[in-house]
Amino acid sequence: MSQERYITVEQMEEATASLLENGKKVGADSWQQRVKNQTPHCGFGEAGTCCRICSMGPCRITPKAPRGICGCDVHGIVARNYLRFTAGGAATHSDHGREICHTLYQTREGGNYTVKDPEKLKRIATEWGIETEGRDIYDLAHEVAETGLMEYGKPFGTQRFLKRAPEHTQELWEKAEIAPRAIDREVSQSLHMTHMGCSSLPEALIRQSLRAGLSDGWGGSMMGTEFSDVLFGTPKPVDTSANIGVMEKDMVNIIVHGHDPSLSEMIVFYANDPEMIAYAKSMGAKGINIAGVCCTSNEVAMRHGIPMAGNFLSQENVVLTGACEAIVVDVQCIFPALGPLSKCFHTKFITTSPIARMPDSEFIRFSSENAGENAKAIVKMAIENFKNRDQSMVNIPQLKTKATVGYSVEAIKGCLDGVTNSHVDVTGTTKPLVDVVKSGVLRGAVAMVGCNNPKVRPDTAHIELMKKLIKNDIILIVSGCSAQAAAKAGLMDKEAKELCGEGLKRVCELVDIPPVLHMGSCVDISRMMILASDIAKDWGVNISQVPVVGCAPEWMSEKAVSIGNYVVATGIDTFLGVDPYTKGSEEVTALLQGEHGVKDWVEANYTVELDIDKLGDLMIERIEQKRAALGI
């Protein structure tokens, strides 16, 4: 199949429409129909003005009933709901990190999992004060993993990775009393504070929201990212392809979906096993094709060049092609609808984690002890299912683009070093990037992240904002479903430099990069915090002064709220295209979005704008304000 340079949202919608027609033939459900069934949404829920944390209610705040039965007013209720949302996200991302810590602890020579980046392991060990000289690499891995696991429940102190932030940022956290302690303590305390009869003061609840978010971004997520690099290799630029056209008509198609790379790494390994490929050919297929959805896709794309079939709202499409032998999932962002949908086709829907059990799935429990055995069994199951495919139902839209992915912090510094031709060690420098921003060749950067949300025309906000920003010489660093939106549209192709302003175009040519840099999965937003910290240190300014902003134009999950809180708390102004269920309280809105509140504590705040074009204008305006304040 030929690859297209750029693909529009209209083309993607046309392809989806054809897939939905495929689904109608077999009576399949779709998220598009479920949205219609759920519309209109509850106005109390969208405003954050209902409370159900005790059984005296539920209570809904109205002009007639301005307080709940306990006497809590709308501001306390909205703030409590916001903190609970944050706690859910912090728990989820950090539990992902915990699983990666456990996997690192299980590494051994010749085992299912080994250490792929020993140098990074040694750097982390040294950073944490762990002796490395003369140590067996697996003995060291086990001690680092155990030390990481202690970050979840240690009785004293704060998160170890906080020391990576500039001193000024650390001082802000201490002064505001939001430096995160043990990760589990912050989640637990958030739930305690929001229990009936505890906190109802908005300021206290929002402070804890920032603290819980930081426990994720500078704790669980950062360990998840760093230890994944140790286990599976630190990403480097690699070419791949994206969009629904990566599905192959004549091959066994296995889709990996979710967020935990421990599963997908093993599936990829066994799908490339010559024995399995030969078995697939004996079943009439030309081979095995692995493709991904959501953040599991980002993980294997940036380490192995595995194609990206789609993001969050694309997950049903892969089954609707009629060419998916198995969709294998781990945790997070998985539609329970995949079970009944798969039964309409021949697809095997395979769940693998006790954290994400779903009806109408085949459960094959995955762990570090049985990873190889079960991954091989899953690949074999998919191969044997190829013969059950109804060829008359196969419909693979001809949409596919090129993408270059895998820009870890280390990779970005390596690319910059290639331009300066100076010697660089593993710590590297961002000074060449700082210089082009100071000179005005680049105006600044936007870290764009987040999900898809049916409240926003899917992928449109990501793609149109990216086009607008790169045209204005603003480089993008992206992760999660935002990254896949860019890849599907062709904006991660190095040739997309032709869509840029003259300054960014020159930088792309000189450094040999696309204008939209793929940094990984949503847990890898922690990479962005490290990059922002390093830029601030190399520039000699505070993070809040750097002309960079964050953006989540289509966010939808609790994880996104946790992420937003740690990005803001790090000192990066953050722009949202979907309201965070706080509009019911002017006090909470003022704390999060006003010139005081969180802005006073961490030197950054939120901007919420549902008009996506205006959202882009506001980001550009904020970047220019930061440049003017620096005198550049």
mmCIF file with all atom_site columns, C-alpha atoms in Angstrom, residues 152-319:
data_model
loop_
_atom_site.group_PDB
_atom_site.id
_atom_site.type_symbol
_atom_site.label_atom_id
_atom_site.label_alt_id
_atom_site.label_comp_id
_atom_site.label_asym_id
_atom_site.label_entity_id
_atom_site.label_seq_id
_atom_site.pdbx_PDB_ins_code
_atom_site.Cartn_x
_atom_site.Cartn_y
_atom_site.Cartn_z
_atom_site.occupancy
_atom_site.B_iso_or_equiv
_atom_site.pdbx_formal_charge
_atom_site.auth_seq_id
_atom_site.auth_comp_id
_atom_site.auth_asym_id
_atom_site.auth_atom_id
_atom_site.pdbx_PDB_model_num
ATOM 1   C CA . TYR A 1 152 ? 5.284   4.194   47.126 1.00 0.00 ? 152 TYR A CA 1
ATOM 2   C CA . GLY A 1 153 ? 5.067   3.708   50.865 1.00 0.00 ? 153 GLY A CA 1
ATOM 3   C CA . LYS A 1 154 ? 8.092   5.159   52.615 1.00 0.00 ? 154 LYS A CA 1
ATOM 4   C CA . PRO A 1 155 ? 7.192   6.767   55.960 1.00 0.00 ? 155 PRO A CA 1
ATOM 5   C CA . PHE A 1 156 ? 9.396   9.862   55.679 1.00 0.00 ? 156 PHE A CA 1
ATOM 6   C CA . GLY A 1 157 ? 10.760  12.261  53.094 1.00 0.00 ? 157 GLY A CA 1
ATOM 7   C CA . THR A 1 158 ? 9.656   13.263  49.615 1.00 0.00 ? 158 THR A CA 1
ATOM 8   C CA . GLN A 1 159 ? 10.024  11.756  46.140 1.00 0.00 ? 159 GLN A CA 1
ATOM 9   C CA . ARG A 1 160 ? 13.626  11.160  45.081 1.00 0.00 ? 160 ARG A CA 1
ATOM 10  C CA . PHE A 1 161 ? 13.207  12.467  41.540 1.00 0.00 ? 161 PHE A CA 1
ATOM 11  C CA . LEU A 1 162 ? 12.196  15.935  42.808 1.00 0.00 ? 162 LEU A CA 1
ATOM 12  C CA . LYS A 1 163 ? 15.915  16.714  42.960 1.00 0.00 ? 163 LYS A CA 1
ATOM 13  C CA . ARG A 1 164 ? 15.939  16.743  39.152 1.00 0.00 ? 164 ARG A CA 1
ATOM 14  C CA . ALA A 1 165 ? 13.924  19.976  39.128 1.00 0.00 ? 165 ALA A CA 1
ATOM 15  C CA . PRO A 1 166 ? 15.670  23.367  39.325 1.00 0.00 ? 166 PRO A CA 1
ATOM 16  C CA . GLU A 1 167 ? 16.260  24.571  42.879 1.00 0.00 ? 167 GLU A CA 1
ATOM 17  C CA . HIS A 1 168 ? 13.767  27.408  42.405 1.00 0.00 ? 168 HIS A CA 1
ATOM 18  C CA . THR A 1 169 ? 11.012  24.921  41.530 1.00 0.00 ? 169 THR A CA 1
ATOM 19  C CA . GLN A 1 170 ? 11.852  22.760  44.535 1.00 0.00 ? 170 GLN A CA 1
ATOM 20  C CA . GLU A 1 171 ? 11.660  25.849  46.747 1.00 0.00 ? 171 GLU A CA 1
ATOM 21  C CA . LEU A 1 172 ? 8.205   26.700  45.366 1.00 0.00 ? 172 LEU A CA 1
ATOM 22  C CA . TRP A 1 173 ? 6.979   23.185  46.147 1.00 0.00 ? 173 TRP A CA 1
ATOM 23  C CA . GLU A 1 174 ? 8.291   23.331  49.707 1.00 0.00 ? 174 GLU A CA 1
ATOM 24  C CA . LYS A 1 175 ? 6.859   26.808  50.329 1.00 0.00 ? 175 LYS A CA 1
ATOM 25  C CA . ALA A 1 176 ? 3.428   25.794  48.990 1.00 0.00 ? 176 ALA A CA 1
ATOM 26  C CA . GLU A 1 177 ? 3.601   22.523  50.973 1.00 0.00 ? 177 GLU A CA 1
ATOM 27  C CA . ILE A 1 178 ? 2.935   20.440  47.866 1.00 0.00 ? 178 ILE A CA 1
ATOM 28  C CA . ALA A 1 179 ? 6.208   18.488  47.574 1.00 0.00 ? 179 ALA A CA 1
ATOM 29  C CA . PRO A 1 180 ? 4.915   14.910  47.265 1.00 0.00 ? 180 PRO A CA 1
ATOM 30  C CA . ARG A 1 181 ? 5.792   12.370  49.933 1.00 0.00 ? 181 ARG A CA 1
ATOM 31  C CA . ALA A 1 182 ? 5.168   8.632   49.449 1.00 0.00 ? 182 ALA A CA 1
ATOM 32  C CA . ILE A 1 183 ? 3.012   8.121   46.350 1.00 0.00 ? 183 ILE A CA 1
ATOM 33  C CA . ASP A 1 184 ? 0.425   5.939   48.050 1.00 0.00 ? 184 ASP A CA 1
ATOM 34  C CA . ARG A 1 185 ? 0.201   8.434   50.917 1.00 0.00 ? 185 ARG A CA 1
ATOM 35  C CA . GLU A 1 186 ? -0.806  11.248  48.550 1.00 0.00 ? 186 GLU A CA 1
ATOM 36  C CA . VAL A 1 187 ? -3.525  9.148   46.933 1.00 0.00 ? 187 VAL A CA 1
ATOM 37  C CA . SER A 1 188 ? -4.746  7.914   50.328 1.00 0.00 ? 188 SER A CA 1
ATOM 38  C CA . GLN A 1 189 ? -4.692  11.389  51.857 1.00 0.00 ? 189 GLN A CA 1
ATOM 39  C CA . SER A 1 190 ? -6.654  12.739  48.868 1.00 0.00 ? 190 SER A CA 1
ATOM 40  C CA . LEU A 1 191 ? -9.415  10.217  49.528 1.00 0.00 ? 191 LEU A CA 1
ATOM 41  C CA . HIS A 1 192 ? -9.274  10.941  53.257 1.00 0.00 ? 192 HIS A CA 1
ATOM 42  C CA . MET A 1 193 ? -9.544  14.697  52.697 1.00 0.00 ? 193 MET A CA 1
ATOM 43  C CA . THR A 1 194 ? -12.603 14.206  50.486 1.00 0.00 ? 194 THR A CA 1
ATOM 44  C CA . HIS A 1 195 ? -14.410 11.848  52.861 1.00 0.00 ? 195 HIS A CA 1
ATOM 45  C CA . MET A 1 196 ? -17.612 13.154  54.399 1.00 0.00 ? 196 MET A CA 1
ATOM 46  C CA . GLY A 1 197 ? -16.836 15.550  57.220 1.00 0.00 ? 197 GLY A CA 1
ATOM 47  C CA . CYS A 1 198 ? -13.253 16.346  56.210 1.00 0.00 ? 198 CYS A CA 1
ATOM 48  C CA . SER A 1 199 ? -11.972 19.149  53.961 1.00 0.00 ? 199 SER A CA 1
ATOM 49  C CA . SER A 1 200 ? -14.378 21.491  52.233 1.00 0.00 ? 200 SER A CA 1
ATOM 50  C CA . LEU A 1 201 ? -12.037 24.499  51.882 1.00 0.00 ? 201 LEU A CA 1
ATOM 51  C CA . PRO A 1 202 ? -11.273 24.845  48.141 1.00 0.00 ? 202 PRO A CA 1
ATOM 52  C CA . GLU A 1 203 ? -7.720  26.121  48.643 1.00 0.00 ? 203 GLU A CA 1
ATOM 53  C CA . ALA A 1 204 ? -6.716  23.096  50.742 1.00 0.00 ? 204 ALA A CA 1
ATOM 54  C CA . LEU A 1 205 ? -8.289  20.670  48.260 1.00 0.00 ? 205 LEU A CA 1
ATOM 55  C CA . ILE A 1 206 ? -6.617  22.267  45.242 1.00 0.00 ? 206 ILE A CA 1
ATOM 56  C CA . ARG A 1 207 ? -3.235  22.256  46.994 1.00 0.00 ? 207 ARG A CA 1
ATOM 57  C CA . GLN A 1 208 ? -3.605  18.519  47.570 1.00 0.00 ? 208 GLN A CA 1
ATOM 58  C CA . SER A 1 209 ? -4.609  18.094  43.925 1.00 0.00 ? 209 SER A CA 1
ATOM 59  C CA . LEU A 1 210 ? -1.259  19.580  42.886 1.00 0.00 ? 210 LEU A CA 1
ATOM 60  C CA . ARG A 1 211 ? 0.574   17.428  45.420 1.00 0.00 ? 211 ARG A CA 1
ATOM 61  C CA . ALA A 1 212 ? -1.137  14.232  44.250 1.00 0.00 ? 212 ALA A CA 1
ATOM 62  C CA . GLY A 1 213 ? -0.410  15.150  40.643 1.00 0.00 ? 213 GLY A CA 1
ATOM 63  C CA . LEU A 1 214 ? 3.251   15.730  41.440 1.00 0.00 ? 214 LEU A CA 1
ATOM 64  C CA . SER A 1 215 ? 3.450   12.313  43.122 1.00 0.00 ? 215 SER A CA 1
ATOM 65  C CA . ASP A 1 216 ? 2.477   10.925  39.719 1.00 0.00 ? 216 ASP A CA 1
ATOM 66  C CA . GLY A 1 217 ? 4.588   13.077  37.383 1.00 0.00 ? 217 GLY A CA 1
ATOM 67  C CA . TRP A 1 218 ? 7.742   13.223  39.494 1.00 0.00 ? 218 TRP A CA 1
ATOM 68  C CA . GLY A 1 219 ? 7.132   9.842   41.146 1.00 0.00 ? 219 GLY A CA 1
ATOM 69  C CA . GLY A 1 220 ? 5.212   6.923   39.672 1.00 0.00 ? 220 GLY A CA 1
ATOM 70  C CA . SER A 1 221 ? 5.145   8.059   36.052 1.00 0.00 ? 221 SER A CA 1
ATOM 71  C CA . MET A 1 222 ? 8.780   9.085   36.069 1.00 0.00 ? 222 MET A CA 1
ATOM 72  C CA . MET A 1 223 ? 9.809   5.709   37.457 1.00 0.00 ? 223 MET A CA 1
ATOM 73  C CA . GLY A 1 224 ? 7.570   4.008   34.898 1.00 0.00 ? 224 GLY A CA 1
ATOM 74  C CA . THR A 1 225 ? 9.332   5.864   32.087 1.00 0.00 ? 225 THR A CA 1
ATOM 75  C CA . GLU A 1 226 ? 12.888  5.570   33.378 1.00 0.00 ? 226 GLU A CA 1
ATOM 76  C CA . PHE A 1 227 ? 12.667  1.900   34.312 1.00 0.00 ? 227 PHE A CA 1
ATOM 77  C CA . SER A 1 228 ? 10.952  1.052   31.011 1.00 0.00 ? 228 SER A CA 1
ATOM 78  C CA . ASP A 1 229 ? 13.992  2.535   29.275 1.00 0.00 ? 229 ASP A CA 1
ATOM 79  C CA . VAL A 1 230 ? 16.267  0.371   31.426 1.00 0.00 ? 230 VAL A CA 1
ATOM 80  C CA . LEU A 1 231 ? 14.205  -2.723  30.627 1.00 0.00 ? 231 LEU A CA 1
ATOM 81  C CA . PHE A 1 232 ? 13.379  -2.204  26.965 1.00 0.00 ? 232 PHE A CA 1
ATOM 82  C CA . GLY A 1 233 ? 15.884  0.370   25.744 1.00 0.00 ? 233 GLY A CA 1
ATOM 83  C CA . THR A 1 234 ? 15.894  4.163   25.715 1.00 0.00 ? 234 THR A CA 1
ATOM 84  C CA . PRO A 1 235 ? 14.068  5.299   22.566 1.00 0.00 ? 235 PRO A CA 1
ATOM 85  C CA . LYS A 1 236 ? 15.950  6.669   19.581 1.00 0.00 ? 236 LYS A CA 1
ATOM 86  C CA . PRO A 1 237 ? 14.473  8.058   16.356 1.00 0.00 ? 237 PRO A CA 1
ATOM 87  C CA . VAL A 1 238 ? 12.959  5.263   14.281 1.00 0.00 ? 238 VAL A CA 1
ATOM 88  C CA . ASP A 1 239 ? 10.770  5.277   11.190 1.00 0.00 ? 239 ASP A CA 1
ATOM 89  C CA . THR A 1 240 ? 7.319   3.740   11.258 1.00 0.00 ? 240 THR A CA 1
ATOM 90  C CA . SER A 1 241 ? 3.874   4.171   9.713  1.00 0.00 ? 241 SER A CA 1
ATOM 91  C CA . ALA A 1 242 ? 0.482   5.161   11.034 1.00 0.00 ? 242 ALA A CA 1
ATOM 92  C CA . ASN A 1 243 ? -3.287  5.127   10.484 1.00 0.00 ? 243 ASN A CA 1
ATOM 93  C CA . ILE A 1 244 ? -5.770  2.325   9.890  1.00 0.00 ? 244 ILE A CA 1
ATOM 94  C CA . GLY A 1 245 ? -4.102  1.325   6.616  1.00 0.00 ? 245 GLY A CA 1
ATOM 95  C CA . VAL A 1 246 ? -1.276  -0.344  8.563  1.00 0.00 ? 246 VAL A CA 1
ATOM 96  C CA . MET A 1 247 ? -3.553  -3.381  8.882  1.00 0.00 ? 247 MET A CA 1
ATOM 97  C CA . GLU A 1 248 ? -2.527  -6.035  6.329  1.00 0.00 ? 248 GLU A CA 1
ATOM 98  C CA . LYS A 1 249 ? -5.097  -7.950  4.281  1.00 0.00 ? 249 LYS A CA 1
ATOM 99  C CA . ASP A 1 250 ? -3.007  -11.082 3.763  1.00 0.00 ? 250 ASP A CA 1
ATOM 100 C CA . MET A 1 251 ? -1.345  -11.300 7.180  1.00 0.00 ? 251 MET A CA 1
ATOM 101 C CA . VAL A 1 252 ? -2.271  -12.298 10.707 1.00 0.00 ? 252 VAL A CA 1
ATOM 102 C CA . ASN A 1 253 ? -3.086  -8.962  12.368 1.00 0.00 ? 253 ASN A CA 1
ATOM 103 C CA . ILE A 1 254 ? -2.457  -8.700  16.098 1.00 0.00 ? 254 ILE A CA 1
ATOM 104 C CA . ILE A 1 255 ? -3.339  -5.414  17.779 1.00 0.00 ? 255 ILE A CA 1
ATOM 105 C CA . VAL A 1 256 ? -1.722  -4.496  21.104 1.00 0.00 ? 256 VAL A CA 1
ATOM 106 C CA . HIS A 1 257 ? -3.651  -1.938  23.115 1.00 0.00 ? 257 HIS A CA 1
ATOM 107 C CA . GLY A 1 258 ? -3.388  -0.300  26.519 1.00 0.00 ? 258 GLY A CA 1
ATOM 108 C CA . HIS A 1 259 ? -0.409  1.204   28.345 1.00 0.00 ? 259 HIS A CA 1
ATOM 109 C CA . ASP A 1 260 ? 1.963   -1.334  29.916 1.00 0.00 ? 260 ASP A CA 1
ATOM 110 C CA . PRO A 1 261 ? 4.942   -2.204  27.660 1.00 0.00 ? 261 PRO A CA 1
ATOM 111 C CA . SER A 1 262 ? 5.740   -5.367  29.617 1.00 0.00 ? 262 SER A CA 1
ATOM 112 C CA . LEU A 1 263 ? 3.046   -7.245  27.668 1.00 0.00 ? 263 LEU A CA 1
ATOM 113 C CA . SER A 1 264 ? 3.556   -5.703  24.244 1.00 0.00 ? 264 SER A CA 1
ATOM 114 C CA . GLU A 1 265 ? 7.332   -6.202  24.294 1.00 0.00 ? 265 GLU A CA 1
ATOM 115 C CA . MET A 1 266 ? 6.841   -9.944  24.639 1.00 0.00 ? 266 MET A CA 1
ATOM 116 C CA . ILE A 1 267 ? 4.107   -10.079 21.983 1.00 0.00 ? 267 ILE A CA 1
ATOM 117 C CA . VAL A 1 268 ? 6.401   -8.258  19.548 1.00 0.00 ? 268 VAL A CA 1
ATOM 118 C CA . PHE A 1 269 ? 9.254   -10.635 20.365 1.00 0.00 ? 269 PHE A CA 1
ATOM 119 C CA . TYR A 1 270 ? 7.250   -13.776 19.639 1.00 0.00 ? 270 TYR A CA 1
ATOM 120 C CA . ALA A 1 271 ? 5.538   -12.313 16.580 1.00 0.00 ? 271 ALA A CA 1
ATOM 121 C CA . ASN A 1 272 ? 9.030   -11.993 15.090 1.00 0.00 ? 272 ASN A CA 1
ATOM 122 C CA . ASP A 1 273 ? 9.994   -15.544 16.054 1.00 0.00 ? 273 ASP A CA 1
ATOM 123 C CA . PRO A 1 274 ? 10.821  -17.480 12.841 1.00 0.00 ? 274 PRO A CA 1
ATOM 124 C CA . GLU A 1 275 ? 8.910   -20.461 14.234 1.00 0.00 ? 275 GLU A CA 1
ATOM 125 C CA . MET A 1 276 ? 5.749   -18.361 14.644 1.00 0.00 ? 276 MET A CA 1
ATOM 126 C CA . ILE A 1 277 ? 6.133   -16.755 11.218 1.00 0.00 ? 277 ILE A CA 1
ATOM 127 C CA . ALA A 1 278 ? 6.485   -20.182 9.626  1.00 0.00 ? 278 ALA A CA 1
ATOM 128 C CA . TYR A 1 279 ? 3.391   -21.328 11.506 1.00 0.00 ? 279 TYR A CA 1
ATOM 129 C CA . ALA A 1 280 ? 1.443   -18.339 10.190 1.00 0.00 ? 280 ALA A CA 1
ATOM 130 C CA . LYS A 1 281 ? 2.461   -19.188 6.629  1.00 0.00 ? 281 LYS A CA 1
ATOM 131 C CA . SER A 1 282 ? 1.369   -22.781 7.142  1.00 0.00 ? 282 SER A CA 1
ATOM 132 C CA . MET A 1 283 ? -2.074  -21.377 8.014  1.00 0.00 ? 283 MET A CA 1
ATOM 133 C CA . GLY A 1 284 ? -2.283  -19.502 4.718  1.00 0.00 ? 284 GLY A CA 1
ATOM 134 C CA . ALA A 1 285 ? -1.096  -16.069 5.837  1.00 0.00 ? 285 ALA A CA 1
ATOM 135 C CA . LYS A 1 286 ? 1.919   -14.245 4.397  1.00 0.00 ? 286 LYS A CA 1
ATOM 136 C CA . GLY A 1 287 ? 3.213   -13.507 7.887  1.00 0.00 ? 287 GLY A CA 1
ATOM 137 C CA . ILE A 1 288 ? 2.385   -11.714 11.144 1.00 0.00 ? 288 ILE A CA 1
ATOM 138 C CA . ASN A 1 289 ? 1.629   -8.020  11.386 1.00 0.00 ? 289 ASN A CA 1
ATOM 139 C CA . ILE A 1 290 ? 1.711   -6.310  14.785 1.00 0.00 ? 290 ILE A CA 1
ATOM 140 C CA . ALA A 1 291 ? 0.123   -2.875  15.106 1.00 0.00 ? 291 ALA A CA 1
ATOM 141 C CA . GLY A 1 292 ? -0.852  -0.801  18.096 1.00 0.00 ? 292 GLY A CA 1
ATOM 142 C CA . VAL A 1 293 ? -3.561  1.366   19.591 1.00 0.00 ? 293 VAL A CA 1
ATOM 143 C CA . CYS A 1 294 ? -3.243  3.961   22.367 1.00 0.00 ? 294 CYS A CA 1
ATOM 144 C CA . CYS A 1 295 ? -0.103  4.188   24.503 1.00 0.00 ? 295 CYS A CA 1
ATOM 145 C CA . THR A 1 296 ? 0.960   0.565   24.191 1.00 0.00 ? 296 THR A CA 1
ATOM 146 C CA . SER A 1 297 ? 1.250   1.460   20.515 1.00 0.00 ? 297 SER A CA 1
ATOM 147 C CA . ASN A 1 298 ? 3.490   4.417   21.364 1.00 0.00 ? 298 ASN A CA 1
ATOM 148 C CA . GLU A 1 299 ? 5.721   2.184   23.481 1.00 0.00 ? 299 GLU A CA 1
ATOM 149 C CA . VAL A 1 300 ? 6.404   -0.390  20.752 1.00 0.00 ? 300 VAL A CA 1
ATOM 150 C CA . ALA A 1 301 ? 6.483   2.181   17.958 1.00 0.00 ? 301 ALA A CA 1
ATOM 151 C CA . MET A 1 302 ? 9.304   4.172   19.550 1.00 0.00 ? 302 MET A CA 1
ATOM 152 C CA . ARG A 1 303 ? 11.378  1.111   20.399 1.00 0.00 ? 303 ARG A CA 1
ATOM 153 C CA . HIS A 1 304 ? 10.697  -1.195  17.448 1.00 0.00 ? 304 HIS A CA 1
ATOM 154 C CA . GLY A 1 305 ? 9.049   0.846   14.712 1.00 0.00 ? 305 GLY A CA 1
ATOM 155 C CA . ILE A 1 306 ? 5.767   -1.084  15.113 1.00 0.00 ? 306 ILE A CA 1
ATOM 156 C CA . PRO A 1 307 ? 2.994   0.674   13.097 1.00 0.00 ? 307 PRO A CA 1
ATOM 157 C CA . MET A 1 308 ? 0.381   2.757   14.917 1.00 0.00 ? 308 MET A CA 1
ATOM 158 C CA . ALA A 1 309 ? -3.146  1.816   13.834 1.00 0.00 ? 309 ALA A CA 1
ATOM 159 C CA . GLY A 1 310 ? -4.830  4.537   15.865 1.00 0.00 ? 310 GLY A CA 1
ATOM 160 C CA . ASN A 1 311 ? -5.522  6.237   19.156 1.00 0.00 ? 311 ASN A CA 1
ATOM 161 C CA . PHE A 1 312 ? -8.266  6.098   21.792 1.00 0.00 ? 312 PHE A CA 1
ATOM 162 C CA . LEU A 1 313 ? -11.359 6.612   19.618 1.00 0.00 ? 313 LEU A CA 1
ATOM 163 C CA . SER A 1 314 ? -9.871  4.412   16.876 1.00 0.00 ? 314 SER A CA 1
ATOM 164 C CA . GLN A 1 315 ? -9.861  1.248   18.966 1.00 0.00 ? 315 GLN A CA 1
ATOM 165 C CA . GLU A 1 316 ? -13.148 -0.117  17.610 1.00 0.00 ? 316 GLU A CA 1
ATOM 166 C CA . ASN A 1 317 ? -12.057 0.605   14.032 1.00 0.00 ? 317 ASN A CA 1
ATOM 167 C CA . VAL A 1 318 ? -9.371  -2.074  14.047 1.00 0.00 ? 318 VAL A CA 1
ATOM 168 C CA . VAL A 1 319 ? -11.990 -4.734  14.789 1.00 0.00 ? 319 VAL A CA 1
#
